[in-house]
Amino acid sequence: MLTLTINGLSHDVDVPEDMPLLWVLRDHLNLVGTKYGCGIAQCGVCTVHVGGKPVRSCQLTIGDVGTRAVVTIEGIGSTPNGAKVQQAWMEAAVPQCGYCQAGQIMSATALLDSNPQPDDSDIDAAMAGNICRCGTYIRIRRAIKNAAAKSA
Amino acid sequence: MADTQSSFARSDAYLSALIREVRSVPTASATVTMGRRTFFKLAGAGAAGLVLGFHLGGAAFAADGANVDTVDSKDQAMNAFIRIAPDNTITIYSKCPEIGQGIKTSFGVIIADELDADWNHVVMEQADINPKVYGSQGAGGSTSIPHAWDQLRQAGAGAKVMLIAAAAGQWAVDSSQITARDSILTHAASGRSATYGSLAAAAAKMPVPDPRDLKLKTRTEYRLIGKRYRGVDDPKVVSGQQLFGIDVQLPGMVYATYTKCPAAGGKVKSFNVDEIKAQRGVLDAFAVDGTGMMVEVMPGVAIIARDTWSAFQAKNKLQVDWDLSKASTDSTSQFSVQASKLATSFPQKADDKVGDVDKSFANAAKTVEAYYEYPFAAHVPLEPMNTTAYWHDGVMEMWVPTQQPDRGLPLIGKVAGIAPEKVVMHQTRVGGGFGRRLVNDYACEAAAIAQKVNAPVKLQWTREDDFAHDFYRPAGYHQFKGAIDKNGRLDAWREHFITFTADGKKEASGANLTDNLRYSIKAPNLRRAKTMLPLRIPTGAWRAPGDNAQVFAAQSFMHELSLASGRDHVEFLIDAVNRDVPELAPKDKSVNFSPKRATDVIRMCAEKAGWGKTLPKRSGLGLAWCYSHAGHVAQAIELSVDTNKQIKIGRIVVVLDVGPIIDMAGSEAQAQGASTDALSTAMGLKINIENGRIQEQNYNAYPILRMPFAPMTIDAYFIQSDNPPTGMGEPAFPALAPALGNSIFAATGERVRRLPLRDLGYALAV
Ligand code: FES
Ligand code: FES
């Protein structure tokens, strides 16, 4: 039995330690906002925050999470930057199919947490790991800038 | 069921029961505790409130040549449901799948405008799948809007008429003196007003208007149509709420993977069943024979486990001995060699023949020849294929992220050995379609597996499964010869199209020359012929099927011809599309191709892009146009190319005429998204096949464009002509690639005749 702290709540899970966090969240904790897209750290749809840093949850075993706090898309709205980013996303009507957007929002929020006023190259670097198959990048960039403007 | 065709008001619980009754089947979702899964129910079931269900169909209502869902319209199909609750909330059920094209928002806007509803109190819900109730429920070919345009407006207008009739009765005034706005009815003379919610119960008892008697709004009267909207599901999307097929979690559910032969058509001889069953978390493993149909169930091995990870881990250990006697041995490198050899001769039998190309070539001022080639491509929407299926009470109950749910029902019924009416399908939001989910193979597989599992089971494909078992966009090869007459006009077009066949008779799915190009290329002397190479790998519709690559070849070659003519490209194109060649005009009257609309988008695109302006060295401005999926579109790209073939995209301009715009924000998103997708595809996407096996297994080998390379500016302009509105999912894709190639030529003098550009050494600069 392992204990995880997710979105401020502690959860006991009875799964092997080598199971990636992604599948523990989805299949054992019913936190399905974090998505599966590639399983090999290529697409970014599984992005969550662990100890305040963005990580690909398909690559991180729960054994390696340890006592670090996990924040998922379901909880990010409770953080100041997360709420701003979600708001900016809706105002810019970013989503198309929407499947990538949880991961995009987690990456964008982590960017603003570490760099409140990112320029275009900062945005490129922070968001390069998140594929959007629908091609919403233009509005993602605008939404990040709008969210940053509100942070100032 | 006689009265389902008349419009009426009833509670949602009643409606749920009604829909079940139509199908004569019980559903688990109505009885089990769903917890967070209320998403799958008809929302508000059991709550006080009233439903207006509309049957609006039939040829009688096919105004302005818009296509009606003819298949089921005679069959008392109801096309829209509106529920007006006492608290004035208006719930509208969207019958088509939401795949990222924004239909759930647009459908609501269309109904709400005619209804004069307060958009802030409109709730959109996904309707379950039942063609008997709703008629056609697919999402493909950019047809949802043109098919539903009249029906949805009639639904909104009809509900409003009933509300007004109810108010007129209560107030004892003439209904013509009552005005509607923002879900409130007002009688100005007496100063009375009432909300729709307060009148809904009375409205339900009013006579149902004949749709033909309804007066629909004119464009100047629209209040909601044409404005900017955020997607109706966006709040759920940004907060990670359960929406997609992959998100379905049911009590007692188990998880499955399915492994098919990596070379299409192979069969299971045997597999290491004991070893697999002994894997951690595995509950069962068995071979499935399937139906032998690629669009249904091909042979494979199912592994059932307690969670997805355990199933995937066991799959990694799976060793199958495949019978390859019927399996594909296709090779894309061989196809390319074969095609280039075939291109040197022109077939005897022509598919299209106008005038006399040989005479034109003999008398031409100039002739041009060129050979174009593009590769196979995979769809790989970001949500991998999945379906949750629950076999109970003789019913196959399913939750499916599909583009074509209605067409899936009979196939699933066949696989499960039950009548289609015993298939209960819940439509989920779809994490990207692009044509992949027009095929319901993964849903059929889930049905086959569920019958052997005594619990709800979610079949989850890996990304590798998705790459290996797609219905690919076929490669194609075009040998062109064109002639320019002494006046610099296009005089002849000869095209040898080398494509593929699955059955040896006709082109494979998605591999035919598109009619859109037949209308668009108006050479007074024209000859087209094809040669078909046999293919075993399944192909299919890929966003803007046919057009998505054939327009690259055709409109790049048109640029070559314009250069040979010595005339301005834009003037050359406009001259060519306005030629009077009766043989090339659409025979089908419902085809809305219009040289004038084409001319207008080309002109406006040139103007917006600054056509003719002086650019720095190694910079270029290129343009192309297309008629695709009922839309007329021109695209222009300004870019620069350095000596290392690094392309810096400056600005992309897209001009579309798809008639009136329903949701301006959503339409801009489609224009930007399709342009980005087309840039991504032209630059880098290619599927290689060797010995029947797809070589690319995941996104690391299939470079979908990422943020650092995304264009900074894509400006979309809409000519909102007075034609009926048509779809936005596809038209902004096809002309981007030739615009890109033409602008590279303008910058460098180098012609792009093969995709992807990555293979020619080009890359996008950061
Ligand atoms: S699923 Fe983790 S990066 Fe794609
Ligand atoms: S919105 Fe569809 S993948 Fe990004």
PDB file of N, CA and C in Angstrom, chain B residues 51-113:
ATOM      1  N   VAL B  51     -39.649  18.770 -22.324  1.00  0.00           N
ATOM      2  CA  VAL B  51     -38.843  18.529 -23.507  1.00  0.00           C
ATOM      3  C   VAL B  51     -39.662  18.764 -24.757  1.00  0.00           C
ATOM      4  N   LEU B  52     -39.085  19.459 -25.685  1.00  0.00           N
ATOM      5  CA  LEU B  52     -39.677  19.539 -27.008  1.00  0.00           C
ATOM      6  C   LEU B  52     -38.823  18.678 -27.921  1.00  0.00           C
ATOM      7  N   GLY B  53     -39.425  17.664 -28.472  1.00  0.00           N
ATOM      8  CA  GLY B  53     -38.699  16.820 -29.406  1.00  0.00           C
ATOM      9  C   GLY B  53     -39.247  17.052 -30.793  1.00  0.00           C
ATOM     10  N   PHE B  54     -38.389  17.240 -31.722  1.00  0.00           N
ATOM     11  CA  PHE B  54     -38.855  17.637 -33.036  1.00  0.00           C
ATOM     12  C   PHE B  54     -38.554  16.606 -34.098  1.00  0.00           C
ATOM     13  N   HIS B  55     -39.570  16.326 -34.812  1.00  0.00           N
ATOM     14  CA  HIS B  55     -39.351  15.610 -36.069  1.00  0.00           C
ATOM     15  C   HIS B  55     -39.419  16.628 -37.181  1.00  0.00           C
ATOM     16  N   LEU B  56     -38.321  16.885 -37.782  1.00  0.00           N
ATOM     17  CA  LEU B  56     -38.276  17.851 -38.873  1.00  0.00           C
ATOM     18  C   LEU B  56     -37.413  17.253 -39.962  1.00  0.00           C
ATOM     19  N   GLY B  57     -38.048  16.770 -40.963  1.00  0.00           N
ATOM     20  CA  GLY B  57     -37.237  16.161 -42.012  1.00  0.00           C
ATOM     21  C   GLY B  57     -38.081  15.985 -43.249  1.00  0.00           C
ATOM     22  N   GLY B  58     -37.575  15.182 -44.135  1.00  0.00           N
ATOM     23  CA  GLY B  58     -38.341  14.906 -45.335  1.00  0.00           C
ATOM     24  C   GLY B  58     -38.042  15.903 -46.422  1.00  0.00           C
ATOM     25  N   ALA B  59     -38.224  15.454 -47.600  1.00  0.00           N
ATOM     26  CA  ALA B  59     -37.839  16.261 -48.748  1.00  0.00           C
ATOM     27  C   ALA B  59     -38.582  17.592 -48.790  1.00  0.00           C
ATOM     28  N   ALA B  60     -39.772  17.621 -48.185  1.00  0.00           N
ATOM     29  CA  ALA B  60     -40.574  18.834 -48.232  1.00  0.00           C
ATOM     30  C   ALA B  60     -39.828  20.020 -47.632  1.00  0.00           C
ATOM     31  N   PHE B  61     -38.891  19.741 -46.752  1.00  0.00           N
ATOM     32  CA  PHE B  61     -38.217  20.833 -46.071  1.00  0.00           C
ATOM     33  C   PHE B  61     -36.814  21.056 -46.592  1.00  0.00           C
ATOM     34  N   ALA B  62     -36.510  20.451 -47.702  1.00  0.00           N
ATOM     35  CA  ALA B  62     -35.157  20.611 -48.237  1.00  0.00           C
ATOM     36  C   ALA B  62     -35.086  21.897 -49.034  1.00  0.00           C
ATOM     37  N   ALA B  63     -34.991  22.995 -48.314  1.00  0.00           N
ATOM     38  CA  ALA B  63     -34.974  24.272 -49.000  1.00  0.00           C
ATOM     39  C   ALA B  63     -33.611  24.549 -49.612  1.00  0.00           C
ATOM     40  N   ASP B  64     -33.589  25.296 -50.645  1.00  0.00           N
ATOM     41  CA  ASP B  64     -32.352  25.819 -51.233  1.00  0.00           C
ATOM     42  C   ASP B  64     -31.348  24.742 -51.596  1.00  0.00           C
ATOM     43  N   GLY B  65     -31.820  23.593 -51.904  1.00  0.00           N
ATOM     44  CA  GLY B  65     -30.903  22.549 -52.354  1.00  0.00           C
ATOM     45  C   GLY B  65     -30.042  21.962 -51.258  1.00  0.00           C
ATOM     46  N   ALA B  66     -30.245  22.381 -50.007  1.00  0.00           N
ATOM     47  CA  ALA B  66     -29.453  21.781 -48.925  1.00  0.00           C
ATOM     48  C   ALA B  66     -29.825  20.308 -48.820  1.00  0.00           C
ATOM     49  N   ASN B  67     -28.839  19.513 -48.524  1.00  0.00           N
ATOM     50  CA  ASN B  67     -29.105  18.081 -48.456  1.00  0.00           C
ATOM     51  C   ASN B  67     -29.809  17.741 -47.149  1.00  0.00           C
ATOM     52  N   VAL B  68     -30.872  17.057 -47.248  1.00  0.00           N
ATOM     53  CA  VAL B  68     -31.553  16.585 -46.054  1.00  0.00           C
ATOM     54  C   VAL B  68     -31.043  15.180 -45.767  1.00  0.00           C
ATOM     55  N   ASP B  69     -31.112  14.779 -44.521  1.00  0.00           N
ATOM     56  CA  ASP B  69     -30.701  13.421 -44.174  1.00  0.00           C
ATOM     57  C   ASP B  69     -31.725  12.454 -44.744  1.00  0.00           C
ATOM     58  N   THR B  70     -31.579  12.169 -45.995  1.00  0.00           N
ATOM     59  CA  THR B  70     -32.643  11.453 -46.686  1.00  0.00           C
ATOM     60  C   THR B  70     -32.839  10.040 -46.184  1.00  0.00           C
ATOM     61  N   VAL B  71     -31.788   9.425 -45.699  1.00  0.00           N
ATOM     62  CA  VAL B  71     -31.878   8.014 -45.344  1.00  0.00           C
ATOM     63  C   VAL B  71     -33.036   7.755 -44.384  1.00  0.00           C
ATOM     64  N   ASP B  72     -33.083   8.559 -43.325  1.00  0.00           N
ATOM     65  CA  ASP B  72     -34.053   8.262 -42.287  1.00  0.00           C
ATOM     66  C   ASP B  72     -35.165   9.293 -42.182  1.00  0.00           C
ATOM     67  N   SER B  73     -35.128  10.291 -43.031  1.00  0.00           N
ATOM     68  CA  SER B  73     -36.070  11.374 -42.810  1.00  0.00           C
ATOM     69  C   SER B  73     -37.512  10.920 -43.022  1.00  0.00           C
ATOM     70  N   LYS B  74     -37.695   9.924 -43.857  1.00  0.00           N
ATOM     71  CA  LYS B  74     -39.041   9.413 -44.048  1.00  0.00           C
ATOM     72  C   LYS B  74     -39.463   8.585 -42.841  1.00  0.00           C
ATOM     73  N   ASP B  75     -38.468   8.200 -42.067  1.00  0.00           N
ATOM     74  CA  ASP B  75     -38.685   7.257 -40.984  1.00  0.00           C
ATOM     75  C   ASP B  75     -38.950   7.995 -39.674  1.00  0.00           C
ATOM     76  N   GLN B  76     -39.655   9.083 -39.730  1.00  0.00           N
ATOM     77  CA  GLN B  76     -40.065   9.808 -38.544  1.00  0.00           C
ATOM     78  C   GLN B  76     -38.902  10.189 -37.647  1.00  0.00           C
ATOM     79  N   ALA B  77     -37.792  10.555 -38.243  1.00  0.00           N
ATOM     80  CA  ALA B  77     -36.623  10.904 -37.437  1.00  0.00           C
ATOM     81  C   ALA B  77     -36.842  12.243 -36.750  1.00  0.00           C
ATOM     82  N   MET B  78     -36.419  12.298 -35.505  1.00  0.00           N
ATOM     83  CA  MET B  78     -36.463  13.565 -34.789  1.00  0.00           C
ATOM     84  C   MET B  78     -35.073  14.166 -34.825  1.00  0.00           C
ATOM     85  N   ASN B  79     -34.992  15.386 -35.225  1.00  0.00           N
ATOM     86  CA  ASN B  79     -33.680  15.957 -35.471  1.00  0.00           C
ATOM     87  C   ASN B  79     -33.176  16.835 -34.343  1.00  0.00           C
ATOM     88  N   ALA B  80     -34.046  17.178 -33.439  1.00  0.00           N
ATOM     89  CA  ALA B  80     -33.602  18.072 -32.384  1.00  0.00           C
ATOM     90  C   ALA B  80     -34.464  17.874 -31.155  1.00  0.00           C
ATOM     91  N   PHE B  81     -33.826  18.018 -30.016  1.00  0.00           N
ATOM     92  CA  PHE B  81     -34.555  18.018 -28.769  1.00  0.00           C
ATOM     93  C   PHE B  81     -34.225  19.293 -28.026  1.00  0.00           C
ATOM     94  N   ILE B  82     -35.246  19.940 -27.562  1.00  0.00           N
ATOM     95  CA  ILE B  82     -35.042  21.136 -26.759  1.00  0.00           C
ATOM     96  C   ILE B  82     -35.799  20.927 -25.454  1.00  0.00           C
ATOM     97  N   ARG B  83     -35.128  21.139 -24.353  1.00  0.00           N
ATOM     98  CA  ARG B  83     -35.819  21.057 -23.069  1.00  0.00           C
ATOM     99  C   ARG B  83     -35.806  22.436 -22.430  1.00  0.00           C
ATOM    100  N   ILE B  84     -36.958  22.924 -22.098  1.00  0.00           N
ATOM    101  CA  ILE B  84     -37.055  24.217 -21.429  1.00  0.00           C
ATOM    102  C   ILE B  84     -37.519  23.956 -20.014  1.00  0.00           C
ATOM    103  N   ALA B  85     -36.658  24.275 -19.042  1.00  0.00           N
ATOM    104  CA  ALA B  85     -36.963  23.991 -17.640  1.00  0.00           C
ATOM    105  C   ALA B  85     -37.654  25.198 -17.011  1.00  0.00           C
ATOM    106  N   PRO B  86     -38.379  24.953 -15.915  1.00  0.00           N
ATOM    107  CA  PRO B  86     -39.073  26.063 -15.246  1.00  0.00           C
ATOM    108  C   PRO B  86     -38.112  27.181 -14.823  1.00  0.00           C
ATOM    109  N   ASP B  87     -36.848  26.836 -14.549  1.00  0.00           N
ATOM    110  CA  ASP B  87     -35.901  27.895 -14.159  1.00  0.00           C
ATOM    111  C   ASP B  87     -35.357  28.641 -15.383  1.00  0.00           C
ATOM    112  N   ASN B  88     -35.920  28.369 -16.542  1.00  0.00           N
ATOM    113  CA  ASN B  88     -35.579  29.057 -17.792  1.00  0.00           C
ATOM    114  C   ASN B  88     -34.294  28.544 -18.439  1.00  0.00           C
ATOM    115  N   THR B  89     -33.733  27.484 -17.868  1.00  0.00           N
ATOM    116  CA  THR B  89     -32.597  26.851 -18.537  1.00  0.00           C
ATOM    117  C   THR B  89     -33.102  26.122 -19.781  1.00  0.00           C
ATOM    118  N   ILE B  90     -32.405  26.308 -20.879  1.00  0.00           N
ATOM    119  CA  ILE B  90     -32.784  25.622 -22.107  1.00  0.00           C
ATOM    120  C   ILE B  90     -31.697  24.618 -22.458  1.00  0.00           C
ATOM    121  N   THR B  91     -32.083  23.372 -22.517  1.00  0.00           N
ATOM    122  CA  THR B  91     -31.124  22.317 -22.837  1.00  0.00           C
ATOM    123  C   THR B  91     -31.371  21.854 -24.264  1.00  0.00           C
ATOM    124  N   ILE B  92     -30.309  21.830 -25.035  1.00  0.00           N
ATOM    125  CA  ILE B  92     -30.424  21.431 -26.436  1.00  0.00           C
ATOM    126  C   ILE B  92     -29.533  20.213 -26.656  1.00  0.00           C
ATOM    127  N   TYR B  93     -30.108  19.202 -27.274  1.00  0.00           N
ATOM    128  CA  TYR B  93     -29.350  17.986 -27.546  1.00  0.00           C
ATOM    129  C   TYR B  93     -28.747  18.041 -28.937  1.00  0.00           C
ATOM    130  N   SER B  94     -27.445  17.839 -28.997  1.00  0.00           N
ATOM    131  CA  SER B  94     -26.736  17.851 -30.268  1.00  0.00           C
ATOM    132  C   SER B  94     -26.612  16.425 -30.755  1.00  0.00           C
ATOM    133  N   LYS B  95     -27.101  16.164 -31.946  1.00  0.00           N
ATOM    134  CA  LYS B  95     -27.199  14.766 -32.377  1.00  0.00           C
ATOM    135  C   LYS B  95     -25.913  14.231 -32.993  1.00  0.00           C
ATOM    136  N   CYS B  96     -24.989  15.123 -33.406  1.00  0.00           N
ATOM    137  CA  CYS B  96     -23.782  14.659 -34.096  1.00  0.00           C
ATOM    138  C   CYS B  96     -22.590  14.625 -33.156  1.00  0.00           C
ATOM    139  N   PRO B  97     -21.594  13.797 -33.466  1.00  0.00           N
ATOM    140  CA  PRO B  97     -20.412  13.723 -32.604  1.00  0.00           C
ATOM    141  C   PRO B  97     -19.613  15.028 -32.613  1.00  0.00           C
ATOM    142  N   GLU B  98     -19.111  15.398 -31.444  1.00  0.00           N
ATOM    143  CA  GLU B  98     -18.184  16.533 -31.349  1.00  0.00           C
ATOM    144  C   GLU B  98     -16.767  15.960 -31.429  1.00  0.00           C
ATOM    145  N   ILE B  99     -16.079  16.321 -32.506  1.00  0.00           N
ATOM    146  CA  ILE B  99     -14.743  15.759 -32.734  1.00  0.00           C
ATOM    147  C   ILE B  99     -13.684  16.849 -32.760  1.00  0.00           C
ATOM    148  N   GLY B 100     -14.067  18.048 -32.312  1.00  0.00           N
ATOM    149  CA  GLY B 100     -13.131  19.170 -32.357  1.00  0.00           C
ATOM    150  C   GLY B 100     -13.481  20.165 -33.442  1.00  0.00           C
ATOM    151  N   GLN B 101     -14.573  19.863 -34.171  1.00  0.00           N
ATOM    152  CA  GLN B 101     -15.010  20.773 -35.237  1.00  0.00           C
ATOM    153  C   GLN B 101     -15.973  21.826 -34.697  1.00  0.00           C
ATOM    154  N   GLY B 102     -16.354  21.690 -33.425  1.00  0.00           N
ATOM    155  CA  GLY B 102     -17.190  22.711 -32.798  1.00  0.00           C
ATOM    156  C   GLY B 102     -18.670  22.582 -33.073  1.00  0.00           C
ATOM    157  N   ILE B 103     -19.112  21.385 -33.472  1.00  0.00           N
ATOM    158  CA  ILE B 103     -20.503  21.250 -33.903  1.00  0.00           C
ATOM    159  C   ILE B 103     -21.476  21.420 -32.752  1.00  0.00           C
ATOM    160  N   LYS B 104     -21.055  20.993 -31.561  1.00  0.00           N
ATOM    161  CA  LYS B 104     -21.954  21.059 -30.401  1.00  0.00           C
ATOM    162  C   LYS B 104     -22.282  22.520 -30.085  1.00  0.00           C
ATOM    163  N   THR B 105     -21.334  23.386 -30.333  1.00  0.00           N
ATOM    164  CA  THR B 105     -21.559  24.817 -30.123  1.00  0.00           C
ATOM    165  C   THR B 105     -22.405  25.386 -31.259  1.00  0.00           C
ATOM    166  N   SER B 106     -22.028  25.082 -32.494  1.00  0.00           N
ATOM    167  CA  SER B 106     -22.726  25.655 -33.653  1.00  0.00           C
ATOM    168  C   SER B 106     -24.187  25.214 -33.716  1.00  0.00           C
ATOM    169  N   PHE B 107     -24.444  23.932 -33.450  1.00  0.00           N
ATOM    170  CA  PHE B 107     -25.835  23.461 -33.461  1.00  0.00           C
ATOM    171  C   PHE B 107     -26.672  24.262 -32.463  1.00  0.00           C
ATOM    172  N   GLY B 108     -26.115  24.473 -31.282  1.00  0.00           N
ATOM    173  CA  GLY B 108     -26.838  25.220 -30.252  1.00  0.00           C
ATOM    174  C   GLY B 108     -27.115  26.645 -30.687  1.00  0.00           C
ATOM    175  N   VAL B 109     -26.107  27.281 -31.293  1.00  0.00           N
ATOM    176  CA  VAL B 109     -26.265  28.673 -31.720  1.00  0.00           C
ATOM    177  C   VAL B 109     -27.374  28.778 -32.773  1.00  0.00           C
ATOM    178  N   ILE B 110     -27.419  27.840 -33.687  1.00  0.00           N
ATOM    179  CA  ILE B 110     -28.427  27.897 -34.758  1.00  0.00           C
ATOM    180  C   ILE B 110     -29.835  27.784 -34.177  1.00  0.00           C
ATOM    181  N   ILE B 111     -30.039  26.794 -33.296  1.00  0.00           N
ATOM    182  CA  ILE B 111     -31.368  26.615 -32.688  1.00  0.00           C
ATOM    183  C   ILE B 111     -31.715  27.813 -31.814  1.00  0.00           C
ATOM    184  N   ALA B 112     -30.747  28.238 -30.984  1.00  0.00           N
ATOM    185  CA  ALA B 112     -31.026  29.301 -30.008  1.00  0.00           C
ATOM    186  C   ALA B 112     -31.345  30.616 -30.703  1.00  0.00           C
ATOM    187  N   ASP B 113     -30.742  30.856 -31.865  1.00  0.00           N
ATOM    188  CA  ASP B 113     -31.025  32.110 -32.563  1.00  0.00           C
ATOM    189  C   ASP B 113     -32.488  32.158 -33.013  1.00  0.00           C
TER     190      ASP B 113
END
